[in-house]
Every structure is written in structure tokens, then in C-alpha cells.
Amino acid sequence: MNVLRHPLDLNGRRFLVTGAASGISLATSQLLSQLGGRVIAVDANAEGLSRAVASFEGPGHDSRCLDLRKVEQIPSWLSEMASAGGTLSGVVHAAGLSCIQPIRLLEPSWYRDVLLVNTEAALALARGFQPKRVAHPSGGSVVFLASVMALVGSPGAAAYGMTKGAIIGLVKSLSVELAAKKIRVNCVAPGFVKTPMFDRISALWDTEQRARVEAEHPLGLGEPADIANAIAFLLADTGRWVTGSVLVVDGGYTAH
Ligand SMILES: NC(=O)c1ccc[n+]([C@@H]2O[C@H](COP(=O)([O-])OP(=O)(O)OC[C@H]3O[C@@H](n4cnc5c(N)ncnc54)[C@H](O)[C@@H]3O)[C@@H](O)[C@H]2O)c1
């Protein structure tokens, strides 16, 4: 008898998720585990990683405490993970750093690490994922995190917007180049989502500025689960005909 598989069912699939100790990535890893997927959680925060993995459902998860600024090493890390535990069905790159600074103060030292973690690590992860020995033979899905700051401007967001705008460029070319290997490449562009990163940014705002940002999202500020749902859609068979896309999940921030 042919048993119909639910298109969001991730049973038997293994995913590498970066940034898994916190925020959007933690919510994504938890959701993937609930959908039956096995997660390799990656973060530079060892303590946060242990807490994260303890919150996943089901067996077979793994974690690696890695500093993604070491971009040269990323492809060999993926290769080792595949040799140790089997091929991967997808990679989510949601580790990230913010950078809010007016242009007059924007020395390269402010954004070097932001560019490495947000953008160069994304390219290195895709490079590491695409060899036959790493990506599952039935194909795979890569999901990067862009931002509405790649689509609309905001004072002080030049460097952060640069790192996220480049993600969209990466998605366009990689999706075309890797389609022959049955690897899809997409990104999600969130509006403001209530995570520790948002808490750090909004701690600098007064009440008026906070109210203005909230009002710019007609559906209110986002929850990490709102972005996790979009990422799961792109990883699972629900996204099987989606590649090269920028999925904007922003409560209406860019609609006006
Ligand atoms: N929160 C928002 O409003 C928002 C909006 C748009 C886009 N994003 C993007 O979504 C992604 C997740 O953001 P978040 O709000 O969940 O952030 P967060 O700060 O809550 O989590 C980011 C995680 O990345 C990890 N990380 C940072 N540098 C690292 C490194 N060198 N090596 C390994 N891990 C590292 C941190 O330890 C942390 O656990 C980021 O790419 C961010 O730019 C967030």
C-alpha cells in the first residue's frame, strides 16, 4: 500500500541549523524536531547550545560549538558531520550579528565580523553542503536569513543592510547553479522579531521609537515561531518547487 507522506513531514531527514542557541534559530530547530527531523545545532554559545538541544523532540540530534567567523573551515566541518552521521537534507543559516551605526562612525572594525557571520559564512555553508558526500542524493534545501533591511532603508542600517542584501544576491545565483544537483536555495526576510537580538537593539530606543517601530508592522512585531514556520516550509516538500526566492515574513512592514 502506498502511504501518503505529509509534505511537512521531516522524518528521516537531517538538518544543520546555525545560531541554534537563540531566537529564530532556536525556534526553527525545535520546530524541525517536532516535524520529525534530526538537527545538528551549531552556535558559538556552548551553554545555550546544551539548553537548546535538551528542548528538541525525539532522538538523534547533535550539536557543535563552532565560531562561524572561521569561514575557511566551514566546508570541512560539514564534510566531517556527513561522514560521522550521514548526509544532510538541508542547511539553515540563522546565526547572525546586528550592526546599527551611523555612516560617520562606521569604521570597518564595526562590520568585519557582521559580514563574516551574516554573509561569508552563508556562502561557505552552501559550498560545504553541495558535494555528493554531504547533500542527500534526493536533494536538499538551503535557507539563509536576509532581512527587511535588505529591501527598505533605515538610518544606521547601512552595514547590516549590506550583509543582508548580499544574501539575496547569493540566493539568486546559487539557486540557478545548484538546481542541477536538486539543491534549492532560498532566504527568508523577516521584519522585527522578538528575540534576544531585537531586545539588544530596542534597548537603545525610547518609548516613542518603540511605538513607531511597532506601528510600522500592521500585524505587530513577529514571534520567532512566525519565521520558523516559513523556514520549515522551505525545507520540507512544501517548498519543493521554490528556489531563488526571498520569502518576506514581516507583519506588513514592507507593504506600505
Ligand atoms: N530578530 C529580528 O528582528 C531579525 C530581523 C531580521 C533578520 N534577522 C536575522 O535572523 C537571524 C537570527 O536572528 P535572531 O534575532 O534570532 O538573533 P539572536 O541574537 O537571538 O541569535 C543569533 C545566534 O547566532 C549566534 N552567533 C552569532 N555569532 C556567531 C558565530 N560567530 N558563530 C556561531 N554562532 C554565532 C549567537 O550566539 C546566537 O545564538 C540573524 O541572521 C538576524 O540577522 C533577525
PDB file of C-alpha atoms in Angstrom, residues 82-174:
ATOM      1  CA  ALA A  82      28.275  13.991   6.997  1.00  0.00           C
ATOM      2  CA  SER A  83      30.987  11.323   7.469  1.00  0.00           C
ATOM      3  CA  ALA A  84      30.098  10.988  11.146  1.00  0.00           C
ATOM      4  CA  GLY A  85      26.284  10.923  10.975  1.00  0.00           C
ATOM      5  CA  GLY A  86      25.130  10.673   7.357  1.00  0.00           C
ATOM      6  CA  THR A  87      24.174  13.085   4.611  1.00  0.00           C
ATOM      7  CA  LEU A  88      22.182  16.279   5.195  1.00  0.00           C
ATOM      8  CA  SER A  89      18.826  17.239   3.675  1.00  0.00           C
ATOM      9  CA  GLY A  90      19.260  20.911   4.388  1.00  0.00           C
ATOM     10  CA  VAL A  91      21.112  23.796   5.948  1.00  0.00           C
ATOM     11  CA  VAL A  92      19.623  26.797   7.730  1.00  0.00           C
ATOM     12  CA  HIS A  93      21.960  29.714   8.341  1.00  0.00           C
ATOM     13  CA  ALA A  94      20.310  31.793  11.054  1.00  0.00           C
ATOM     14  CA  ALA A  95      23.356  32.689  13.137  1.00  0.00           C
ATOM     15  CA  GLY A  96      23.786  36.413  12.768  1.00  0.00           C
ATOM     16  CA  LEU A  97      25.009  39.669  14.218  1.00  0.00           C
ATOM     17  CA  SER A  98      23.349  43.080  14.102  1.00  0.00           C
ATOM     18  CA  CYS A  99      25.148  46.349  13.404  1.00  0.00           C
ATOM     19  CA  ILE A 100      23.436  49.679  13.926  1.00  0.00           C
ATOM     20  CA  GLN A 101      25.773  52.632  13.439  1.00  0.00           C
ATOM     21  CA  PRO A 102      25.519  55.950  11.560  1.00  0.00           C
ATOM     22  CA  ILE A 103      27.765  56.116   8.485  1.00  0.00           C
ATOM     23  CA  ARG A 104      30.040  58.784  10.030  1.00  0.00           C
ATOM     24  CA  LEU A 105      31.091  56.241  12.717  1.00  0.00           C
ATOM     25  CA  LEU A 106      31.038  53.161  10.506  1.00  0.00           C
ATOM     26  CA  GLU A 107      34.691  52.091  10.661  1.00  0.00           C
ATOM     27  CA  PRO A 108      35.404  48.645   9.090  1.00  0.00           C
ATOM     28  CA  SER A 109      36.038  47.236  12.574  1.00  0.00           C
ATOM     29  CA  TRP A 110      32.298  47.698  13.282  1.00  0.00           C
ATOM     30  CA  TYR A 111      31.169  45.410  10.490  1.00  0.00           C
ATOM     31  CA  ARG A 112      34.017  42.929   9.788  1.00  0.00           C
ATOM     32  CA  ASP A 113      32.533  40.202  11.997  1.00  0.00           C
ATOM     33  CA  VAL A 114      28.980  41.026  10.880  1.00  0.00           C
ATOM     34  CA  LEU A 115      29.941  40.476   7.243  1.00  0.00           C
ATOM     35  CA  LEU A 116      31.788  37.258   8.118  1.00  0.00           C
ATOM     36  CA  VAL A 117      28.951  35.712  10.128  1.00  0.00           C
ATOM     37  CA  ASN A 118      25.909  37.034   8.218  1.00  0.00           C
ATOM     38  CA  THR A 119      27.212  36.684   4.666  1.00  0.00           C
ATOM     39  CA  GLU A 120      30.544  34.936   4.128  1.00  0.00           C
ATOM     40  CA  ALA A 121      29.528  32.049   6.413  1.00  0.00           C
ATOM     41  CA  ALA A 122      26.376  31.626   4.265  1.00  0.00           C
ATOM     42  CA  LEU A 123      28.466  31.213   1.118  1.00  0.00           C
ATOM     43  CA  ALA A 124      30.826  28.790   2.894  1.00  0.00           C
ATOM     44  CA  LEU A 125      27.894  26.725   4.213  1.00  0.00           C
ATOM     45  CA  ALA A 126      26.450  26.400   0.695  1.00  0.00           C
ATOM     46  CA  ARG A 127      29.904  25.396  -0.589  1.00  0.00           C
ATOM     47  CA  GLY A 128      30.233  22.819   2.146  1.00  0.00           C
ATOM     48  CA  PHE A 129      26.737  21.428   1.565  1.00  0.00           C
ATOM     49  CA  GLN A 130      26.817  20.861  -2.198  1.00  0.00           C
ATOM     50  CA  PRO A 131      29.323  17.955  -2.563  1.00  0.00           C
ATOM     51  CA  LYS A 132      27.780  14.497  -3.144  1.00  0.00           C
ATOM     52  CA  ARG A 133      29.251  13.181   0.090  1.00  0.00           C
ATOM     53  CA  VAL A 134      27.399  15.857   2.121  1.00  0.00           C
ATOM     54  CA  ALA A 135      23.990  16.581   0.492  1.00  0.00           C
ATOM     55  CA  HIS A 136      21.442  13.745   0.475  1.00  0.00           C
ATOM     56  CA  PRO A 137      21.214  12.141  -3.002  1.00  0.00           C
ATOM     57  CA  SER A 138      17.491  13.003  -3.234  1.00  0.00           C
ATOM     58  CA  GLY A 139      18.398  16.695  -2.992  1.00  0.00           C
ATOM     59  CA  GLY A 140      18.439  19.413  -0.403  1.00  0.00           C
ATOM     60  CA  SER A 141      17.299  22.829   0.693  1.00  0.00           C
ATOM     61  CA  VAL A 142      19.391  25.773   1.857  1.00  0.00           C
ATOM     62  CA  VAL A 143      17.712  28.610   3.749  1.00  0.00           C
ATOM     63  CA  PHE A 144      19.515  31.840   4.606  1.00  0.00           C
ATOM     64  CA  LEU A 145      18.259  34.676   6.784  1.00  0.00           C
ATOM     65  CA  ALA A 146      18.026  38.012   4.993  1.00  0.00           C
ATOM     66  CA  SER A 147      16.028  40.918   6.500  1.00  0.00           C
ATOM     67  CA  VAL A 148      13.601  43.640   5.513  1.00  0.00           C
ATOM     68  CA  MET A 149      16.703  45.863   5.885  1.00  0.00           C
ATOM     69  CA  ALA A 150      17.852  44.380   2.541  1.00  0.00           C
ATOM     70  CA  LEU A 151      14.640  45.669   0.908  1.00  0.00           C
ATOM     71  CA  VAL A 152      13.991  49.058   2.514  1.00  0.00           C
ATOM     72  CA  GLY A 153      16.315  51.566   4.141  1.00  0.00           C
ATOM     73  CA  SER A 154      16.660  52.715   7.711  1.00  0.00           C
ATOM     74  CA  PRO A 155      19.110  55.197   9.285  1.00  0.00           C
ATOM     75  CA  GLY A 156      22.108  53.411  10.809  1.00  0.00           C
ATOM     76  CA  ALA A 157      21.384  50.144   8.992  1.00  0.00           C
ATOM     77  CA  ALA A 158      23.829  50.525   6.066  1.00  0.00           C
ATOM     78  CA  ALA A 159      26.292  47.821   7.125  1.00  0.00           C
ATOM     79  CA  TYR A 160      23.636  45.369   8.307  1.00  0.00           C
ATOM     80  CA  GLY A 161      21.638  46.014   5.117  1.00  0.00           C
ATOM     81  CA  MET A 162      24.782  45.383   3.047  1.00  0.00           C
ATOM     82  CA  THR A 163      25.271  41.961   4.662  1.00  0.00           C
ATOM     83  CA  LYS A 164      21.622  41.039   4.125  1.00  0.00           C
ATOM     84  CA  GLY A 165      21.350  42.475   0.597  1.00  0.00           C
ATOM     85  CA  ALA A 166      24.280  40.261  -0.377  1.00  0.00           C
ATOM     86  CA  ILE A 167      22.331  37.244   0.893  1.00  0.00           C
ATOM     87  CA  ILE A 168      19.668  37.923  -1.751  1.00  0.00           C
ATOM     88  CA  GLY A 169      22.358  38.069  -4.455  1.00  0.00           C
ATOM     89  CA  LEU A 170      23.784  34.766  -3.204  1.00  0.00           C
ATOM     90  CA  VAL A 171      20.357  33.128  -3.276  1.00  0.00           C
ATOM     91  CA  LYS A 172      19.715  34.165  -6.878  1.00  0.00           C
ATOM     92  CA  SER A 173      22.955  32.784  -8.312  1.00  0.00           C
ATOM     93  CA  LEU A 174      23.259  29.696  -6.106  1.00  0.00           C
TER      94      LEU A 174
END
